[in-house]
PDB file of C-alpha atoms in Angstrom:
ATOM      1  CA  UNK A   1       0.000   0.000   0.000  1.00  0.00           C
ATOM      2  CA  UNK A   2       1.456   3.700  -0.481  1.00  0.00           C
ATOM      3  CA  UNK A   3       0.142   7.013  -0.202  1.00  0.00           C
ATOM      4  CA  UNK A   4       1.816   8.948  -2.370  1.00  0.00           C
ATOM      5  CA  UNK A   5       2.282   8.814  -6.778  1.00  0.00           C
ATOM      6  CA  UNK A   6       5.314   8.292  -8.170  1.00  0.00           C
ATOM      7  CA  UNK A   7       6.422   8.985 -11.015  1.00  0.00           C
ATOM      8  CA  UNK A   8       4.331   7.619 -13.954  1.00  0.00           C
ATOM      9  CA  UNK A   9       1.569   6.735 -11.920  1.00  0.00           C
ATOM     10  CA  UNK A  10      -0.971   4.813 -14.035  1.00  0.00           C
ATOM     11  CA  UNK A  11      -3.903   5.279 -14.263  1.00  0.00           C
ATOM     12  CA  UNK A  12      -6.483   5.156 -11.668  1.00  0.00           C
ATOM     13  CA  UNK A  13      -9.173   2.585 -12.296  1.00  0.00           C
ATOM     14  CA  UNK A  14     -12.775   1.201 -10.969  1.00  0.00           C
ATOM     15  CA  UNK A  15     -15.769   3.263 -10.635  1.00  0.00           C
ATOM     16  CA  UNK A  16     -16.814   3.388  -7.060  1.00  0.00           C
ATOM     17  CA  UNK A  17     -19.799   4.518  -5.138  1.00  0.00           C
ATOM     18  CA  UNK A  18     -19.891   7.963  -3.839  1.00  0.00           C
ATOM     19  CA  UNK A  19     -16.483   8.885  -5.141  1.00  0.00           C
ATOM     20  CA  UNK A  20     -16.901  11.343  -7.796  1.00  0.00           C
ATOM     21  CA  UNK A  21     -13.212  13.074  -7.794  1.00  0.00           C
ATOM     22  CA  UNK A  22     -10.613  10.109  -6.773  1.00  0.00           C
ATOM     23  CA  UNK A  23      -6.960  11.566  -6.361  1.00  0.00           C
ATOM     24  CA  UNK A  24      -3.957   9.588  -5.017  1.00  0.00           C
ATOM     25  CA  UNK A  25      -3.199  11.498  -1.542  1.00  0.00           C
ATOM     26  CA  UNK A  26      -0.132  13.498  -2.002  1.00  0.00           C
ATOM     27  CA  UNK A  27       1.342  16.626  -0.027  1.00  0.00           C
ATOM     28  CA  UNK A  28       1.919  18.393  -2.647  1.00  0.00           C
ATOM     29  CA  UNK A  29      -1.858  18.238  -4.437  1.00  0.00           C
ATOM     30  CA  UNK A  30      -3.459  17.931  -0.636  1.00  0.00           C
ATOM     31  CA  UNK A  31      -0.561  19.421   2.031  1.00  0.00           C
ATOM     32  CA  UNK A  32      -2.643  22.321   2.856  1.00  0.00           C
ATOM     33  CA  UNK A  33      -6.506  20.759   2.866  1.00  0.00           C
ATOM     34  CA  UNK A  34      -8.000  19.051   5.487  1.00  0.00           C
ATOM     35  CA  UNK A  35     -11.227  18.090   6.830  1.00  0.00           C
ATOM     36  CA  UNK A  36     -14.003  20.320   8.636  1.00  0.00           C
ATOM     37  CA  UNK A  37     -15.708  19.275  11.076  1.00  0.00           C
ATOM     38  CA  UNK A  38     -19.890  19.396  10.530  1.00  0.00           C
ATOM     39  CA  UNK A  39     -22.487  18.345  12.249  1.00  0.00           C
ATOM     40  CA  UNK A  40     -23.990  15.920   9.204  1.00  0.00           C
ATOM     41  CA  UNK A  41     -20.991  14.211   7.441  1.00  0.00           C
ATOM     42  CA  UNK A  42     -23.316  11.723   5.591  1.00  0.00           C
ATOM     43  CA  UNK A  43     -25.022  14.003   3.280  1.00  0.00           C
ATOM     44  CA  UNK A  44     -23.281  12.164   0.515  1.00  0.00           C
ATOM     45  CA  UNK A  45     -24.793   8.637   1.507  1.00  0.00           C
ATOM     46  CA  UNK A  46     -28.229   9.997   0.963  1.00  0.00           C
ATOM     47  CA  UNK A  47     -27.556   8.417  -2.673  1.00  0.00           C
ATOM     48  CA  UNK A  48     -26.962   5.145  -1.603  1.00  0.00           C
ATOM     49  CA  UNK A  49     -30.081   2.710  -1.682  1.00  0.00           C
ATOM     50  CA  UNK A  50     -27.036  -0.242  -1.514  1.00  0.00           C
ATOM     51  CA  UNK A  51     -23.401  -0.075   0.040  1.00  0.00           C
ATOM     52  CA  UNK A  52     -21.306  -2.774   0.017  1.00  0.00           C
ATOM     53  CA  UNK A  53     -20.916  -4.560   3.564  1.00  0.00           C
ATOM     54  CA  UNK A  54     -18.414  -7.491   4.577  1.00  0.00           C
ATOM     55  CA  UNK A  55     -18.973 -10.290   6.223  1.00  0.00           C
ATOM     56  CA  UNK A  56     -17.727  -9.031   9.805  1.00  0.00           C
ATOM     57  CA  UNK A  57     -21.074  -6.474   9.831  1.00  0.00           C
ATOM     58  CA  UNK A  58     -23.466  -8.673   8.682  1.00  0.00           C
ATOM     59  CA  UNK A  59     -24.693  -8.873  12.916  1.00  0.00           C
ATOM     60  CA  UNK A  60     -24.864  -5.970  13.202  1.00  0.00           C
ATOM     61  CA  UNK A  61     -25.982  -4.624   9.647  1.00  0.00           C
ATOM     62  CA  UNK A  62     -29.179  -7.408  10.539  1.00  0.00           C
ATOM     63  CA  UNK A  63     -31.392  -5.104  12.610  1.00  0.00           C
ATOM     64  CA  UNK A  64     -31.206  -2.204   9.961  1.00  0.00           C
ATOM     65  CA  UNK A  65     -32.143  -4.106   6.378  1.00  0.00           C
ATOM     66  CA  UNK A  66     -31.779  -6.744   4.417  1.00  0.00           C
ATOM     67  CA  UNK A  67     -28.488  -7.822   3.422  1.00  0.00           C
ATOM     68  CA  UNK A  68     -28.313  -9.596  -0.014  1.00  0.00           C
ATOM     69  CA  UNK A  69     -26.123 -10.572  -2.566  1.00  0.00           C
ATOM     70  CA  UNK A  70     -25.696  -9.245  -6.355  1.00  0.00           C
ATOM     71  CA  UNK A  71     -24.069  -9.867  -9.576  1.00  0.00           C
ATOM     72  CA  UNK A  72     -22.239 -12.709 -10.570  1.00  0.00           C
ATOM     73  CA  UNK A  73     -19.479 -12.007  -7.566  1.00  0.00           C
ATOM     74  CA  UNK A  74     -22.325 -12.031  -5.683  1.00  0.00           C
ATOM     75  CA  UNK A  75     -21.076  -9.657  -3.498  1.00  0.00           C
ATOM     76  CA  UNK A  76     -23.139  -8.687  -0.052  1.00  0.00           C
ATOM     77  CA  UNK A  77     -24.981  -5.216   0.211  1.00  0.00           C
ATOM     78  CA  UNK A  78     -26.548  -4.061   2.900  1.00  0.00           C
ATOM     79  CA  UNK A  79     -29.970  -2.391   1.524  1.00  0.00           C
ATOM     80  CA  UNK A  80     -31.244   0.668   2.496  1.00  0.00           C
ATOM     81  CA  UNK A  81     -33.935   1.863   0.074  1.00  0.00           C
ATOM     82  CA  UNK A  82     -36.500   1.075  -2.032  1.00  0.00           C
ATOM     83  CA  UNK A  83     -35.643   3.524  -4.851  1.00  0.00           C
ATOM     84  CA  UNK A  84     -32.360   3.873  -6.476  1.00  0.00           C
ATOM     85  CA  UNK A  85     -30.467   6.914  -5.276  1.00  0.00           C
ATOM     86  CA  UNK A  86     -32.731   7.227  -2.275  1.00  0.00           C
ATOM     87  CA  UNK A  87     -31.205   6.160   1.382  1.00  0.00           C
ATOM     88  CA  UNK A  88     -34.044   5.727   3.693  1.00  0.00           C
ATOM     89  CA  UNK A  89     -31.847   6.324   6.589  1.00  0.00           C
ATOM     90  CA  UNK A  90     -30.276   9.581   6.031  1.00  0.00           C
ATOM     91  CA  UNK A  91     -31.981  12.601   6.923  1.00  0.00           C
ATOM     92  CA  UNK A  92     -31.572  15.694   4.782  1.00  0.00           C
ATOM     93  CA  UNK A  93     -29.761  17.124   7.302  1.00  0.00           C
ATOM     94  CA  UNK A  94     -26.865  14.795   6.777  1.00  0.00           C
ATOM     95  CA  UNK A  95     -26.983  12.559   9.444  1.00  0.00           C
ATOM     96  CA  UNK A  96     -28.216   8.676   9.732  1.00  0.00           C
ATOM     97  CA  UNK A  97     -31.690   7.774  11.678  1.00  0.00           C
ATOM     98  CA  UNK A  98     -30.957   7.078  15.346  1.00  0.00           C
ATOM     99  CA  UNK A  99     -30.175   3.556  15.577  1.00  0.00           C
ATOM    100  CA  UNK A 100     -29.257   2.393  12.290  1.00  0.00           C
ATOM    101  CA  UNK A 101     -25.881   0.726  12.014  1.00  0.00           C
ATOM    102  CA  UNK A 102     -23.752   2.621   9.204  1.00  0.00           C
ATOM    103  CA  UNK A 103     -21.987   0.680   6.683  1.00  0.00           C
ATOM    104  CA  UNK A 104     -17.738   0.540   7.350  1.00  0.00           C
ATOM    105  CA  UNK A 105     -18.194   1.727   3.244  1.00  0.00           C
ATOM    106  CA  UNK A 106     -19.926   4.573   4.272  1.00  0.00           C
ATOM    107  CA  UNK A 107     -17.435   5.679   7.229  1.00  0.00           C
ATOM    108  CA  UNK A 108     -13.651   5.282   5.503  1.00  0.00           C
ATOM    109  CA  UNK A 109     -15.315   7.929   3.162  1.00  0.00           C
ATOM    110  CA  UNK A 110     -13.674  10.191   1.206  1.00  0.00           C
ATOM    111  CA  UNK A 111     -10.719   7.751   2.010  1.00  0.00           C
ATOM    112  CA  UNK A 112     -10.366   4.857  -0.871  1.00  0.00           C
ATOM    113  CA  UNK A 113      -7.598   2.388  -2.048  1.00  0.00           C
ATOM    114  CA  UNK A 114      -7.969   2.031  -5.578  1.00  0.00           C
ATOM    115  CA  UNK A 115      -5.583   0.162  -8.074  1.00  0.00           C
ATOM    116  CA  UNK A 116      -2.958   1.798 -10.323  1.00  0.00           C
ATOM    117  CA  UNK A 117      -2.781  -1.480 -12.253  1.00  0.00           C
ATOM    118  CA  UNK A 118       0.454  -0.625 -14.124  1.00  0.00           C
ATOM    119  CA  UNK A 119       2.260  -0.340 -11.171  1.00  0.00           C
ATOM    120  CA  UNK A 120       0.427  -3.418  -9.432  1.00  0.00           C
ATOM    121  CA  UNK A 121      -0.299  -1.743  -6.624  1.00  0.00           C
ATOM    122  CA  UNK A 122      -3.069  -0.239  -4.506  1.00  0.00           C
ATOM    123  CA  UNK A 123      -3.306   3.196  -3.782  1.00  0.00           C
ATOM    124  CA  UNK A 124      -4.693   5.441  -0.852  1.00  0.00           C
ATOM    125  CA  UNK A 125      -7.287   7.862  -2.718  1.00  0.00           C
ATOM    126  CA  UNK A 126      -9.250  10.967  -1.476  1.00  0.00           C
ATOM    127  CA  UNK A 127     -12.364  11.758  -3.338  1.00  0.00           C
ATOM    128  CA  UNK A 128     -11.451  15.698  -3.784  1.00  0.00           C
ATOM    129  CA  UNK A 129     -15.814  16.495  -4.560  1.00  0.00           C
ATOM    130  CA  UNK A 130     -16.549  15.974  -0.992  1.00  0.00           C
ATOM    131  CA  UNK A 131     -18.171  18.840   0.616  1.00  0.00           C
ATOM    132  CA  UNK A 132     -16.115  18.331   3.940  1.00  0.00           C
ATOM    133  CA  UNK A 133     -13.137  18.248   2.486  1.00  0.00           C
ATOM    134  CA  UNK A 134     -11.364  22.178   2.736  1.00  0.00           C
ATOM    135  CA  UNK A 135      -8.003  24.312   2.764  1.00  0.00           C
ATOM    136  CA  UNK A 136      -7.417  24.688   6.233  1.00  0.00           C
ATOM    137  CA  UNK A 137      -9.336  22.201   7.995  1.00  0.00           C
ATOM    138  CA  UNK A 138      -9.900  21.395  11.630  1.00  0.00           C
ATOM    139  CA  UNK A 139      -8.402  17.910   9.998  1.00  0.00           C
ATOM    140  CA  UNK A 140      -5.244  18.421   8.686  1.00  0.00           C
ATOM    141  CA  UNK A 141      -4.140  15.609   6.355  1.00  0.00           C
ATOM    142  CA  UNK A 142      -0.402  16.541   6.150  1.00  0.00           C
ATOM    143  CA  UNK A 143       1.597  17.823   8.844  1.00  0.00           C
ATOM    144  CA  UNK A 144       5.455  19.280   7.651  1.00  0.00           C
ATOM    145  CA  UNK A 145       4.979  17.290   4.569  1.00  0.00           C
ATOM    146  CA  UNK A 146       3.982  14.168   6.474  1.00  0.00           C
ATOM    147  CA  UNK A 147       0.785  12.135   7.029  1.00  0.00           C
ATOM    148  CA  UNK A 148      -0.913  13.912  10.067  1.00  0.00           C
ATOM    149  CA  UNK A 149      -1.998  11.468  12.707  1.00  0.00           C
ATOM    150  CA  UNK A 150      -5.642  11.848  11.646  1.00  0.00           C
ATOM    151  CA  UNK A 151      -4.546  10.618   7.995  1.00  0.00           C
ATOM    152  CA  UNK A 152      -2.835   7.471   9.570  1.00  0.00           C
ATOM    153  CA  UNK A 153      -5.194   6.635  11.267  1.00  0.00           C
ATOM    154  CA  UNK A 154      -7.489   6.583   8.174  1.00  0.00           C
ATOM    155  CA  UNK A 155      -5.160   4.352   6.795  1.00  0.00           C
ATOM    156  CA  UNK A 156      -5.293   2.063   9.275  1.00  0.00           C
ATOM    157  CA  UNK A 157      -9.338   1.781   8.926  1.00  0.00           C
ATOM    158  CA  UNK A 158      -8.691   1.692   4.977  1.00  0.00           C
ATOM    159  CA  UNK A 159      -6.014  -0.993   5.760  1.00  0.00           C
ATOM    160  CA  UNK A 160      -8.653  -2.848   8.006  1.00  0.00           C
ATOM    161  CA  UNK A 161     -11.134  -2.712   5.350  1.00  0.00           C
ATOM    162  CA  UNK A 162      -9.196  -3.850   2.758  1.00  0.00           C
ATOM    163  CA  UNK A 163      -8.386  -6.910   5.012  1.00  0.00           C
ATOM    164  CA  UNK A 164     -12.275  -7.534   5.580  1.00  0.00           C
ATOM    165  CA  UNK A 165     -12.773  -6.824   2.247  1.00  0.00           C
ATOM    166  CA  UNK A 166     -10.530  -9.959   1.087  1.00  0.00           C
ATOM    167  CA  UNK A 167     -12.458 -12.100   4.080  1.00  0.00           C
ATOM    168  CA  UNK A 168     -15.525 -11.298   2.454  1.00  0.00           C
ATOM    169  CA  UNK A 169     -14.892 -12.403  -0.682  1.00  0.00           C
ATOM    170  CA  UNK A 170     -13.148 -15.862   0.908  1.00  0.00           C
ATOM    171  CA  UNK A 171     -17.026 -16.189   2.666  1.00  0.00           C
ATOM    172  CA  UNK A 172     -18.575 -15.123  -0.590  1.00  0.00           C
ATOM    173  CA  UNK A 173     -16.263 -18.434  -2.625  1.00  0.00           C
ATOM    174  CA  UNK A 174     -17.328 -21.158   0.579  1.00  0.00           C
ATOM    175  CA  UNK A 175     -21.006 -20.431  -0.227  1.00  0.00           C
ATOM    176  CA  UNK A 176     -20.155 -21.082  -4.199  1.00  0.00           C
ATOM    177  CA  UNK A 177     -18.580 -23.823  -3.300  1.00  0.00           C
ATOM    178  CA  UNK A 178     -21.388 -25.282  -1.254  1.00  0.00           C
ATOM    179  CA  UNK A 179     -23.820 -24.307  -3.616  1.00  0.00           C
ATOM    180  CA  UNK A 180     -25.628 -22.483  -0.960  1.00  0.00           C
ATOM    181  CA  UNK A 181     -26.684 -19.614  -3.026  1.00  0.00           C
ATOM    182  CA  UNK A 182     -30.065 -19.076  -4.866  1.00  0.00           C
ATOM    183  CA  UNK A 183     -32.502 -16.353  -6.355  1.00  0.00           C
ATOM    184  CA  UNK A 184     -34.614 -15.107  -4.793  1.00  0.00           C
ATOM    185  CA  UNK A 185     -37.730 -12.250  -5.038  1.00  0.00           C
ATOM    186  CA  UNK A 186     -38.585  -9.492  -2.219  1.00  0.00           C
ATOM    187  CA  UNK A 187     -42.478  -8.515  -3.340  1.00  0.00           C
ATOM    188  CA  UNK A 188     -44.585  -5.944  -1.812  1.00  0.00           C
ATOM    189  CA  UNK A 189     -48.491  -6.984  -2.191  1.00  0.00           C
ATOM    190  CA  UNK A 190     -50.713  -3.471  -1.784  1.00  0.00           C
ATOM    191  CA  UNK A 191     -54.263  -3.257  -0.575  1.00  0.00           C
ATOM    192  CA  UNK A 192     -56.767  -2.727  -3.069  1.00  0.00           C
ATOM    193  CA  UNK A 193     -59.382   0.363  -2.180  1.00  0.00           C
ATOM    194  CA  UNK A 194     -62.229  -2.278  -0.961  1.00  0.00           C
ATOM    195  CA  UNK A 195     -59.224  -3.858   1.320  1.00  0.00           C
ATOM    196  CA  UNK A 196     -58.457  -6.877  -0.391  1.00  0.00           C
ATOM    197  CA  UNK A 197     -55.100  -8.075  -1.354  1.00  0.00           C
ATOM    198  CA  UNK A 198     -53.838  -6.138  -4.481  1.00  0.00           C
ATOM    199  CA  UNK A 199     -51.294  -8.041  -7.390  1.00  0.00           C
ATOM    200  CA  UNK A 200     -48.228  -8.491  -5.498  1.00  0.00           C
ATOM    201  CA  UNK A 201     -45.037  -6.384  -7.180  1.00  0.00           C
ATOM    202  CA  UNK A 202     -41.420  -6.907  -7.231  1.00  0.00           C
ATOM    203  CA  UNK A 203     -39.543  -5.226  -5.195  1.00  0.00           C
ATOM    204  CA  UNK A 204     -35.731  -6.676  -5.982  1.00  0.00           C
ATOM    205  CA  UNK A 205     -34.356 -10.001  -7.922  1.00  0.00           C
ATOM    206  CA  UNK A 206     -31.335 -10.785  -5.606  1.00  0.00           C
ATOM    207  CA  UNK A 207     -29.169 -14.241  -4.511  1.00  0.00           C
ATOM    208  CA  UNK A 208     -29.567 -15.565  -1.117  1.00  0.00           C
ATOM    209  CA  UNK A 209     -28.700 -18.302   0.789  1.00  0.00           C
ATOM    210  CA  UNK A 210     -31.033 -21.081   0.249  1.00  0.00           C
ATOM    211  CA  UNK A 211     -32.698 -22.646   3.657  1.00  0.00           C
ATOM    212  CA  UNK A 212     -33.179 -26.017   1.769  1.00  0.00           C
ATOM    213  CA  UNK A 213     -29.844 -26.391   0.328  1.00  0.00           C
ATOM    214  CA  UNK A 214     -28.553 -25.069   4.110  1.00  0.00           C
ATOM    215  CA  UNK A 215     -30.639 -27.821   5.899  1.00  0.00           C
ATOM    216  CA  UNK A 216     -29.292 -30.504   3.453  1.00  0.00           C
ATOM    217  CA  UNK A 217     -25.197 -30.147   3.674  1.00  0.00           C
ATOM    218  CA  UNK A 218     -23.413 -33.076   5.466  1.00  0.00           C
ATOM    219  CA  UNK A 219     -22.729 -33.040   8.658  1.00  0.00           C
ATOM    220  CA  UNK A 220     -19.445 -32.716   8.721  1.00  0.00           C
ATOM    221  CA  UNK A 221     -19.555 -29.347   6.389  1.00  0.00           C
ATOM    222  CA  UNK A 222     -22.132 -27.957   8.791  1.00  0.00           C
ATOM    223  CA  UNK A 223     -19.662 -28.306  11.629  1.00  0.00           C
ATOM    224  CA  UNK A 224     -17.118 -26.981   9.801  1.00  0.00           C
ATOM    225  CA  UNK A 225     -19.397 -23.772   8.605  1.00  0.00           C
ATOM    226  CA  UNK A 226     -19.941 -23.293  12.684  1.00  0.00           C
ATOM    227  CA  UNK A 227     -16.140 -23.558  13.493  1.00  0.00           C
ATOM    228  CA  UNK A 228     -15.122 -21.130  11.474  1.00  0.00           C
ATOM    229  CA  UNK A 229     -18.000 -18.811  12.149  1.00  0.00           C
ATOM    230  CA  UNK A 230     -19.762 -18.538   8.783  1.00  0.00           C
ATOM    231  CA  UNK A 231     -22.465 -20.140   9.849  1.00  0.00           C
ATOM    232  CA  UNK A 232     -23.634 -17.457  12.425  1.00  0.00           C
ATOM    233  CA  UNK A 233     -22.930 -15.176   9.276  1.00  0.00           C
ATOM    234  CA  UNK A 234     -25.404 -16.978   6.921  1.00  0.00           C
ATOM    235  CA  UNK A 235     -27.856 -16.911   9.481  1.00  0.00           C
ATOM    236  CA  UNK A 236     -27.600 -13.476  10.152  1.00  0.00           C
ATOM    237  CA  UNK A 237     -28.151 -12.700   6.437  1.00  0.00           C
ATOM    238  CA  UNK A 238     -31.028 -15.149   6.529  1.00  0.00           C
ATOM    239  CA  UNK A 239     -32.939 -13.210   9.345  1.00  0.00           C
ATOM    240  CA  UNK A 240     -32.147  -9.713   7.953  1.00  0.00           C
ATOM    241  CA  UNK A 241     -34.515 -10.356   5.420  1.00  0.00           C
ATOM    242  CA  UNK A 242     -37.384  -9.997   7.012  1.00  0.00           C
ATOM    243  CA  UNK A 243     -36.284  -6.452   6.967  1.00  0.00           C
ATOM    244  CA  UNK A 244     -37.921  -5.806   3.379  1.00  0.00           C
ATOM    245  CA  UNK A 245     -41.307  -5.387   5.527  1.00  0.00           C
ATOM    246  CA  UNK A 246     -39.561  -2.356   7.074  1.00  0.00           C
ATOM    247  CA  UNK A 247     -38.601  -0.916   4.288  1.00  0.00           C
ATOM    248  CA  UNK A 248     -42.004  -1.222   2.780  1.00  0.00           C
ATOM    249  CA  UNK A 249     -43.544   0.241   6.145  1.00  0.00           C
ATOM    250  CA  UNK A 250     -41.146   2.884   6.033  1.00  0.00           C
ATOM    251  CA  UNK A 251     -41.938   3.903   2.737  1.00  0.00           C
ATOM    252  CA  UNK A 252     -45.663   3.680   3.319  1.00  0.00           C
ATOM    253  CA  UNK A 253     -45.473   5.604   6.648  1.00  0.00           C
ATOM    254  CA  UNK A 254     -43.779   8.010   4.939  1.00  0.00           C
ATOM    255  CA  UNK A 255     -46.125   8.810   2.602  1.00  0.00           C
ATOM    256  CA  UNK A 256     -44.205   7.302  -0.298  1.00  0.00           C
ATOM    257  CA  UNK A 257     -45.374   6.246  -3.659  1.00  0.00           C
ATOM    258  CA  UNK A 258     -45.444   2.232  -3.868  1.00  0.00           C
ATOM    259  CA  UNK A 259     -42.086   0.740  -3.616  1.00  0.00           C
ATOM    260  CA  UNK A 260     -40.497   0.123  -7.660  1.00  0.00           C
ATOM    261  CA  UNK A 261     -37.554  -2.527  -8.008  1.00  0.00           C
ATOM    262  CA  UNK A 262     -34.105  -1.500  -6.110  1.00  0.00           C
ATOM    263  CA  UNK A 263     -31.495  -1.514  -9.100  1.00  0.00           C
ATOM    264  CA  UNK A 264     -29.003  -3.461  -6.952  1.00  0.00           C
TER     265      UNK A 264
END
């Protein structure tokens, strides 16, 4: 990992969510700016309906939404909207609903390692659009030409999540390899005017773990699941889906128009 360009850096590559204005964090494009403190630093996530998660939250990620699995990495997001580009849990004033567990994605921001591929090598990225981000912040990120202690310790938590990042996708390959996964359908059925049941509507096409195929592994790979702890992990994906129902209620409550598919 590094935190500064050489010479003949390549090019910077991957889109990522949130990060509009990636630059590799150097002194002498970022010595003077910093970070200002404000009182809500999550206006940005108030475009994020999903946000990637790793395995480590999925506990705690459970009581806020359902956490599902996309693509053909299948990777895990944590959902937290009905509507693309609509977080349900950010208020306008930039801060997150009392309560509601915030994504590790969510928090490293506007700190990102991204991958300067003709160097093979990962580097430490500051997304330069974000509002917090100033000349002269409380925050310094460079101290006589140095990382400031606040910056290190951002790249520690980048450094963390990086490391939880690769665990995640090690979890994600065991449930391949088990053939655990299946799709599955979150629908929303609406009452008609008289009260009766309307036509139920998709909400989200997603992969999950399948109960059945769960129930049927051997022994032996069950025990092994519970030993090295993904099997507390699969069930705490498994009961955060009943959290579709609050995001429907929420929405309803709310005053929202009925729920269209999440673009996960």
């Amino acid at each position: 990992m590094t935190t500064t360009t050489q010479p003949g850096l390549g090019q910077i590559t991957g889109n990522v969510l949130f990060y509009s204005q990636p630059e590799p964090l150097t002194p002498e494009l970022h010595g003077k700016l910093g970070v200002k403190r404000m009182d809500g630093p999550f206006r940005f996530a108030k475009a994020g309906h999903a946000i990637p998660l790793t395995v480590g939250e999925f506990p705690l990620a459970a009581v806020t939404g359902p956490i599902i699995f996309v693509g053909e990495e299948k990777l895990p997001i944590a959902v937290m909207g009905l509507n693309a580009g609509e977080n349900m849990f950010v208020r306008d004033n930039g801060n997150f609903e009392p309560g509601v567990y915030i994504p590790a994605y969510v928090r490293r921001y506007p700190f990102v390692f991204a991958n300067d591929q003709s160097n093979s090598q990962m580097v430490l990225c500051v997304d330069r659009a974000a509002e917090f981000i100033v000349e002269g912040g409380d925050l310094a990120f460079f101290e006589n030409g140095q990382p400031s202690e606040y910056t290190k310790n951002c790249i520690e938590f980048c450094n963390n999540f990086e490391i939880e990042r690769q665990r995640t996708m090690s979890f994600v390959q065991l449930l391949k390899d088990l053939d655990l996964f299946e799709q599955k359908t979150a629908n929303f059925t609406p009452n008609n005017p008289d009260g009766s049941a309307g036509e139920p509507q998709k909400i989200a096409d997603y992969f999950g773990v399948s109960e059945d195929k769960l129930s049927k592994l051997p022994s032996d790979k069950l025990t092994e699941l519970r030993d090295n702890g993904a099997l507390g992990q699969i069930y705490a994906h498994l009961l955060s889906l009943v959290g579709w129902d609050r995001l429907i209620a929420l929405a309803l409550a709310r005053g929202a128009q009925e729920p269209v598919a999440a673009n996960s």
